[in-house]
GROMACS .gro file of C-alpha atoms in nm:
model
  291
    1UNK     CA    1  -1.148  -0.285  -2.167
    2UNK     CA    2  -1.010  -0.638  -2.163
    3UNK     CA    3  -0.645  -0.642  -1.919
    4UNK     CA    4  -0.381  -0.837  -2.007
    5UNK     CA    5  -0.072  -0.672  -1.901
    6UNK     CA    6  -0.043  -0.489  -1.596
    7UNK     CA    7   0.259  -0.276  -1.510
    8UNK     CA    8   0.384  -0.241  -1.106
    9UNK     CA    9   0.592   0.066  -1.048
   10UNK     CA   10   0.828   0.051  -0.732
   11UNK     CA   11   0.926  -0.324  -0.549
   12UNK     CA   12   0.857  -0.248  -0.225
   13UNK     CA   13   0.618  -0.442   0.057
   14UNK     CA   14   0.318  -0.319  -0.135
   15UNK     CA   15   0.463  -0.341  -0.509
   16UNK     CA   16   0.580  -0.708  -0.452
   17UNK     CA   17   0.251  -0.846  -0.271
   18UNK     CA   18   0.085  -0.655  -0.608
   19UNK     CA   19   0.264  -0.855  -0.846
   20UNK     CA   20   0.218  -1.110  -0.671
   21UNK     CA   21  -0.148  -1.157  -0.715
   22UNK     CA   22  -0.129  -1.024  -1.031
   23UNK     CA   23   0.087  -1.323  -1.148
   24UNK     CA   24  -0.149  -1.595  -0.985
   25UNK     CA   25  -0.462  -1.437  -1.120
   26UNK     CA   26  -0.313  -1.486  -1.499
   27UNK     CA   27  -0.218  -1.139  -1.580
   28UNK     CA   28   0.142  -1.069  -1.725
   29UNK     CA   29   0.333  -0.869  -1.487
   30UNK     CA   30   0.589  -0.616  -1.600
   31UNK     CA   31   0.774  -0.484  -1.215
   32UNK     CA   32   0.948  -0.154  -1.225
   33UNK     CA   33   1.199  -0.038  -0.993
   34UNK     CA   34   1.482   0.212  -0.986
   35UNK     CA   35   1.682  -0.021  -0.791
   36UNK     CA   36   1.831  -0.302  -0.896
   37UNK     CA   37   1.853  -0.446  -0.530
   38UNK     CA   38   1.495  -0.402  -0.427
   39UNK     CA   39   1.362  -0.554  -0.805
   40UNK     CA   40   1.638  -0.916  -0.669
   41UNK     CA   41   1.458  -0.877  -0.305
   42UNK     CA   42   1.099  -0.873  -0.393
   43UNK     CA   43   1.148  -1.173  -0.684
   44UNK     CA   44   1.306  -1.365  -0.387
   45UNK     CA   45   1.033  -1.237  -0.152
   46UNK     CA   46   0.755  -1.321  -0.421
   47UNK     CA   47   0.897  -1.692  -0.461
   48UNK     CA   48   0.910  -1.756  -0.114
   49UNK     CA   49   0.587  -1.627  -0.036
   50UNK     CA   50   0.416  -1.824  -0.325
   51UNK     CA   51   0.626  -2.135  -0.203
   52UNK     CA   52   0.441  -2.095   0.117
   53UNK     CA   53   0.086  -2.067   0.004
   54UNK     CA   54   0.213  -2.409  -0.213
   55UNK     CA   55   0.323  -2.583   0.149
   56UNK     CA   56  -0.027  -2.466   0.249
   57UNK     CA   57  -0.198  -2.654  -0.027
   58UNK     CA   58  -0.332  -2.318  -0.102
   59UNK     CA   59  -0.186  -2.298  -0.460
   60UNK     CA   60   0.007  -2.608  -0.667
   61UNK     CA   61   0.354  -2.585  -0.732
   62UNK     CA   62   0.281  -2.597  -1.116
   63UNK     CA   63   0.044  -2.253  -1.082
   64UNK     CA   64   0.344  -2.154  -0.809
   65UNK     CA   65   0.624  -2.176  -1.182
   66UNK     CA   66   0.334  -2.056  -1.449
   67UNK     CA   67   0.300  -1.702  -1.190
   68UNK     CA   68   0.668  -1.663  -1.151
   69UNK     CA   69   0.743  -1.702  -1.535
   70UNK     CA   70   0.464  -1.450  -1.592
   71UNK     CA   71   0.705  -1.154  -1.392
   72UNK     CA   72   0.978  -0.975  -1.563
   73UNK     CA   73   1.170  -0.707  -1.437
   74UNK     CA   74   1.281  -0.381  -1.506
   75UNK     CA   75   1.477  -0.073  -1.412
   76UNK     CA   76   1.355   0.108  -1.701
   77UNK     CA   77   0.993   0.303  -1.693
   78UNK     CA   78   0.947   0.325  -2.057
   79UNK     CA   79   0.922  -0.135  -2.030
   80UNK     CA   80   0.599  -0.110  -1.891
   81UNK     CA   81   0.453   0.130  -2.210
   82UNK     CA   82   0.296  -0.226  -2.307
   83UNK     CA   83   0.054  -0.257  -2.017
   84UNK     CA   84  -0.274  -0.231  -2.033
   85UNK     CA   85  -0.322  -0.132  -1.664
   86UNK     CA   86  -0.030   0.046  -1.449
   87UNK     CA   87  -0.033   0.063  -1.051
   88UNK     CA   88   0.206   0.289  -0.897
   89UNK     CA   89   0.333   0.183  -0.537
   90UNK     CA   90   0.598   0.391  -0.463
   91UNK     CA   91   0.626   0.538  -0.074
   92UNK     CA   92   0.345   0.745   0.018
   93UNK     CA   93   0.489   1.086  -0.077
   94UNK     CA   94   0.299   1.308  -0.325
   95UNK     CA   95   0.597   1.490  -0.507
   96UNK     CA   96   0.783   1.109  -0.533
   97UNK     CA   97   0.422   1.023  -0.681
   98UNK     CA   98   0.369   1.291  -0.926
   99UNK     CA   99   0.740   1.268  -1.066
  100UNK     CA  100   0.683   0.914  -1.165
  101UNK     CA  101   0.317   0.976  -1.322
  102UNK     CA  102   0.469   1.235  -1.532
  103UNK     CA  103   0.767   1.013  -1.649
  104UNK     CA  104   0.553   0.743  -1.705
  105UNK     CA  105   0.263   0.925  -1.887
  106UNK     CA  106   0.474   1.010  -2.232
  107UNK     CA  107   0.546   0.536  -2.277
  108UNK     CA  108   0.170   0.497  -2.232
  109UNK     CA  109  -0.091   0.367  -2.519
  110UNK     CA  110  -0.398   0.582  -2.495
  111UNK     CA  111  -0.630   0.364  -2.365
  112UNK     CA  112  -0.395   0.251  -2.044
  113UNK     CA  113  -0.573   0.312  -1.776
  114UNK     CA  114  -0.355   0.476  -1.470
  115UNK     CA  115  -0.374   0.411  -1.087
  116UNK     CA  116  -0.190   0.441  -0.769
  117UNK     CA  117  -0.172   0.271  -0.459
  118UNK     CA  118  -0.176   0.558  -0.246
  119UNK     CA  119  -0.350   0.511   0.102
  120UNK     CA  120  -0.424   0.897   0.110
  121UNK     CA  121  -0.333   1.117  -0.125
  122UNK     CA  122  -0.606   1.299  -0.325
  123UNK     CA  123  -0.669   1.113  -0.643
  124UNK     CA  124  -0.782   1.434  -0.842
  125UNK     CA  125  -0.446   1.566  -0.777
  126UNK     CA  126  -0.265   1.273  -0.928
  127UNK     CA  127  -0.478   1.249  -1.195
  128UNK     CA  128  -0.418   1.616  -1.311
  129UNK     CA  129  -0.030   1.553  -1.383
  130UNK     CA  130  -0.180   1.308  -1.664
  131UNK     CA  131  -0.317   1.343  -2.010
  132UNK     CA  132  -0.561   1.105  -1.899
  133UNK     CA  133  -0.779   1.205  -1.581
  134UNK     CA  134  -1.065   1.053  -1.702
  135UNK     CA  135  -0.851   0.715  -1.695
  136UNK     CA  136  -0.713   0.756  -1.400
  137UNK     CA  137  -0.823   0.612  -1.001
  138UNK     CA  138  -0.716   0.456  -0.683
  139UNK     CA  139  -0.629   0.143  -0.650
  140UNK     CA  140  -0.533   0.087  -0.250
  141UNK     CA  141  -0.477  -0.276  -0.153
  142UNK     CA  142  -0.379  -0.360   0.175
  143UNK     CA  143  -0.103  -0.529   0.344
  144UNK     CA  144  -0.011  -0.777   0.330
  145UNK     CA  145  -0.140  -0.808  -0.059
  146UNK     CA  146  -0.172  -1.198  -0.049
  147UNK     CA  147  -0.393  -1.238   0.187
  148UNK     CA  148  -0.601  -0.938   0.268
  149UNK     CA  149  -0.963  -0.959   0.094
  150UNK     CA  150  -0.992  -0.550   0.011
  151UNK     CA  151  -0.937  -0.342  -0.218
  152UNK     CA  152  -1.031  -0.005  -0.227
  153UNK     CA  153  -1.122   0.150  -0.530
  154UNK     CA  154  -1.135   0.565  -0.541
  155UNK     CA  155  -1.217   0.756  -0.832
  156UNK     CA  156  -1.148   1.123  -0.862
  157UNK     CA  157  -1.384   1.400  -1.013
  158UNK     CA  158  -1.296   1.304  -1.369
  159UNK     CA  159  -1.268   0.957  -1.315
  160UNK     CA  160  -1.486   0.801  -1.658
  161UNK     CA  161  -1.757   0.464  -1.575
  162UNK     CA  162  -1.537   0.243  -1.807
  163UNK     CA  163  -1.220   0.304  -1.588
  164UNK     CA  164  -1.399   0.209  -1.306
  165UNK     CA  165  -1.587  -0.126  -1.407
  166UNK     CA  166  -1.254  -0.215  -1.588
  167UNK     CA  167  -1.070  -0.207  -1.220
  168UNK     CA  168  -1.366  -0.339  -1.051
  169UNK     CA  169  -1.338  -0.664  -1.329
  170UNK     CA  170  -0.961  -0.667  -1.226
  171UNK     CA  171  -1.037  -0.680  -0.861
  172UNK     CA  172  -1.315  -0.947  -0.851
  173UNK     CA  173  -1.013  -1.164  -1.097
  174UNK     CA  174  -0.787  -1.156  -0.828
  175UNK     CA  175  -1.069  -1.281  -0.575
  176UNK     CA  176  -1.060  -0.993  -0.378
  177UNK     CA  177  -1.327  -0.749  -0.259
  178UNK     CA  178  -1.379  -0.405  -0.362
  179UNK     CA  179  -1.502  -0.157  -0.134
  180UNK     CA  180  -1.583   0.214  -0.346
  181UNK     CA  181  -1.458   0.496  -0.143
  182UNK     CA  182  -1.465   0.903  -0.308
  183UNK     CA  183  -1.195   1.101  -0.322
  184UNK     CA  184  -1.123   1.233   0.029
  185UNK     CA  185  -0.825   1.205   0.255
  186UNK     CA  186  -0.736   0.882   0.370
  187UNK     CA  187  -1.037   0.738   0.210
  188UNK     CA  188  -1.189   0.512   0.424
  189UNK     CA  189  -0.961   0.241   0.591
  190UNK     CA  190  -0.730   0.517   0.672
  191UNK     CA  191  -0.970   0.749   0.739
  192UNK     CA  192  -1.086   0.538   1.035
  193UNK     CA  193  -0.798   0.359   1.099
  194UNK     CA  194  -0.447   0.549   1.144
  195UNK     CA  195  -0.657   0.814   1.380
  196UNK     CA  196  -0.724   0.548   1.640
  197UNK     CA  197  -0.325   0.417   1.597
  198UNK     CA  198  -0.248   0.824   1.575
  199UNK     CA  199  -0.506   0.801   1.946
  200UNK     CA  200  -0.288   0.486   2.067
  201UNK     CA  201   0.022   0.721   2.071
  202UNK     CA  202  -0.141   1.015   2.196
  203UNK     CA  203  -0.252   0.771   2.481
  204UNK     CA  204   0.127   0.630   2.540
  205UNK     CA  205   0.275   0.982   2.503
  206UNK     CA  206   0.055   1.077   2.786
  207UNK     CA  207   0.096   0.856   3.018
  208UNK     CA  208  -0.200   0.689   3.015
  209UNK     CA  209  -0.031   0.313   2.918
  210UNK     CA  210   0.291   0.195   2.829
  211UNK     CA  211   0.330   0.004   2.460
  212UNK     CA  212   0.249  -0.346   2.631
  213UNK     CA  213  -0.077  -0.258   2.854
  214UNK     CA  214  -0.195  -0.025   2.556
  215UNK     CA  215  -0.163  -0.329   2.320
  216UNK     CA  216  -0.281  -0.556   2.520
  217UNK     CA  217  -0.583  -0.387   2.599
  218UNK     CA  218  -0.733  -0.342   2.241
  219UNK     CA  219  -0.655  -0.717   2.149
  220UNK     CA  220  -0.802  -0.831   2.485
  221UNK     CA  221  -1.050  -0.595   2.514
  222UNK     CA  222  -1.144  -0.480   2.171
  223UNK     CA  223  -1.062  -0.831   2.011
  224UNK     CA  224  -0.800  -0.681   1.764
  225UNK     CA  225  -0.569  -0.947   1.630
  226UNK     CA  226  -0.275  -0.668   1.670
  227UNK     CA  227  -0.229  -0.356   1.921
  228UNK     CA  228  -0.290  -0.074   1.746
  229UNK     CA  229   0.116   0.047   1.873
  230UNK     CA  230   0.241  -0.307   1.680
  231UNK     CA  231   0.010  -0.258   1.348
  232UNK     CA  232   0.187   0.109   1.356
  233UNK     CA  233   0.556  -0.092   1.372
  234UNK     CA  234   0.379  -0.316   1.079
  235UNK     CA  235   0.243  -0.063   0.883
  236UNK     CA  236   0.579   0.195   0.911
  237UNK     CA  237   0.570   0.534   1.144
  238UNK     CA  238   0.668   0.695   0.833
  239UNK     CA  239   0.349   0.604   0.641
  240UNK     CA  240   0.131   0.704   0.933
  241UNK     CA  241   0.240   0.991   0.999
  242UNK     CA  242   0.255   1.092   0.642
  243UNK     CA  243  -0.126   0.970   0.654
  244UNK     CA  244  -0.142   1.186   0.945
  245UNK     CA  245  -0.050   1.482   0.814
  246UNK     CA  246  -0.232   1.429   0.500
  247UNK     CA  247  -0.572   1.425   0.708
  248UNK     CA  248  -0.462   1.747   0.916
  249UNK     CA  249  -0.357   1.932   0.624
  250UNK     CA  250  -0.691   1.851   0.398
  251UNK     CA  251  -0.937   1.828   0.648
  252UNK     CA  252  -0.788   2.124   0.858
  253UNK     CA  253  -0.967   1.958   1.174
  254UNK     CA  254  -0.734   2.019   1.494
  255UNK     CA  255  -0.865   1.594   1.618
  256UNK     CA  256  -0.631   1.495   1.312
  257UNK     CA  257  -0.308   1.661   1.456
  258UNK     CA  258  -0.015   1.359   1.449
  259UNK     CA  259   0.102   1.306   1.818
  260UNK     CA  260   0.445   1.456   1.862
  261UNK     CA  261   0.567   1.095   1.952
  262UNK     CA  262   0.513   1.023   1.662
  263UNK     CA  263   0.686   1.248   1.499
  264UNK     CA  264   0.985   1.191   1.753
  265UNK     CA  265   1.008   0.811   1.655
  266UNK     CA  266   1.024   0.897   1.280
  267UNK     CA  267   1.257   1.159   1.321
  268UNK     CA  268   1.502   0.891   1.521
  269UNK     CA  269   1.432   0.653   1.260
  270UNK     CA  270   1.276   0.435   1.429
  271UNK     CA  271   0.990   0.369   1.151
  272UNK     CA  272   0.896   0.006   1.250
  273UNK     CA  273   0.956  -0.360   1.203
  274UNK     CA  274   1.129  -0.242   0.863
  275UNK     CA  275   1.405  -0.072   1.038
  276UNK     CA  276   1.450  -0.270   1.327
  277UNK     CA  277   1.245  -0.032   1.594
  278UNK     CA  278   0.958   0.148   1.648
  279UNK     CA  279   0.722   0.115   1.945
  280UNK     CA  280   0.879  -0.236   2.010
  281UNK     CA  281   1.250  -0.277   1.944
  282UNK     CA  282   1.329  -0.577   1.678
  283UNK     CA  283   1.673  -0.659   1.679
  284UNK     CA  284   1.640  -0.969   1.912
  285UNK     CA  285   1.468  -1.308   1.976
  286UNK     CA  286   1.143  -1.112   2.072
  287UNK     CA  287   0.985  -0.798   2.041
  288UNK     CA  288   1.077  -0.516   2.290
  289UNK     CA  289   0.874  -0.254   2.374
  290UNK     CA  290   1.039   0.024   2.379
  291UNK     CA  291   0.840   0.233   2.605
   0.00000   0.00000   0.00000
């Protein structure tokens, strides 16, 4: 199936990045929000982040206006009928999720093809609220969309061949590499990944290190470009421990159980970079820690 017009739901960090790319790669964006606010922030956030890569020489300013003319907005689901492909990126929350596949579902041509973002949720799941399963998959980038390389690409049991090259096509557009993962919790990135940040807590709620010497160890001595306590600030607290919970609850394996710190920080509010503090506190010159 040839894709001409791909449809974003939700304007967030992930949604905006998504549209993003999209633009650049020559596809006709249509970017869905329920907000008004967050559809003004991520234009603004999507110009200034192209007008960056065009100070880098990495894009021209011409392919910079061509991208942006290609987005239009909308605070109406039933706009984005016309797409050929639709990517949901609302916040990692399954019942959020499933209320916007099934309001979306009755706007759709029968041949769109349906995917979401998600970065954990079971993709068979999703795909049963549709009338489409068999058009239906994951579609995980990672942040931040610009410039990370993967994509993760998860089909569920019903998930057809067709669906699946037609995404892979879309992928290898954008210049971006796929990496096929099946339908398990957390798939693969997050599989492997928010355990060992889920481990950094565990490690700084007992004692072991504060947030600095923690950090500092895994960049120095693991030669990660961020502590795994700072990619949790980056990534939200909310997100992994809702990635967390996802891998205790459907792998029912006691080594997945989210570190009560965790939970403690996300109950305070204190999800990350977005809201000012996490495991570092924000609201200065520097970073904090907070521990």
């Amino acid at each position: 199936m040839d894709i001409h017009k791909v449809g974003v739901i939700g304007a967030g960090q992930m949604g905006n990045g998504i549209a993003h790319v999209m633009a650049l790669a020559g596809y006709d964006v249509a970017l869905n929000d329920i907000d008004q606010d967050a559809l003004d922030t991520a234009i603004a956030r999507i110009e200034k982040n192209m007008a960056r890569q065009v100070g880098r020489d990495q894009i021209t300013e011409e392919a910079m206006q061509t991208a942006m003319a290609r987005i239009r907005t909308t605070l109406d689901v039933a706009e984005v009928g016309d797409c050929d492909l639709v990517i949901e990126s609302a916040t990692e929350n399954e019942a959020v999720k499933n209320k916007i596949i099934e309001g979306l579902i009755p706007h759709l041509r029968p041949e769109t093809i349906v995917t979401s973002n998600t970065s954990s949720i079971s993709i068979t799941r999703l795909a049963a609220r549709t009338d489409r399963p068999e058009k239906f998959m994951g579609f995980h980038f990672m942040n931040p969309v610009p410039l990370m390389k993967l994509v993760e690409l998860i089909r569920g049991i019903a998930t057809d061949e067709e669906t699946y090259k037609t995404c892979l096509g879309v992928v290898e557009r954008l210049d971006k590499t796929a990496a096929s993962a099946e339908d398990f919790p957390a798939f693969i990135v997050n599989r492997i990944l928010i355990p060992m940040i889920n481990e950094a807590c565990y490690t700084l709620y007992e004692g072991v290190g504060n947030v600095r010497s923690i950090d500092q160890a895994m960049k120095l001595g693991a030669n990660h470009p961020m502590g795994p306590l700072e990619l949790a600030d980056f990534i939200g607290l909310d997100t992994c421990l809702a990635i967390m919970n996802v891998l205790h609850d459907g792998l029912a394996d006691t080594k997945y159980r989210p570190c009560p710190l965790m939970t403690k920080y996300v109950e305070a509010g204190w999800l990350g970079k977005k809201a000012g503090r996490g495991f570092y506190d924000y609201r200065g010159e520097t970073p904090v820690p907070t521990r």
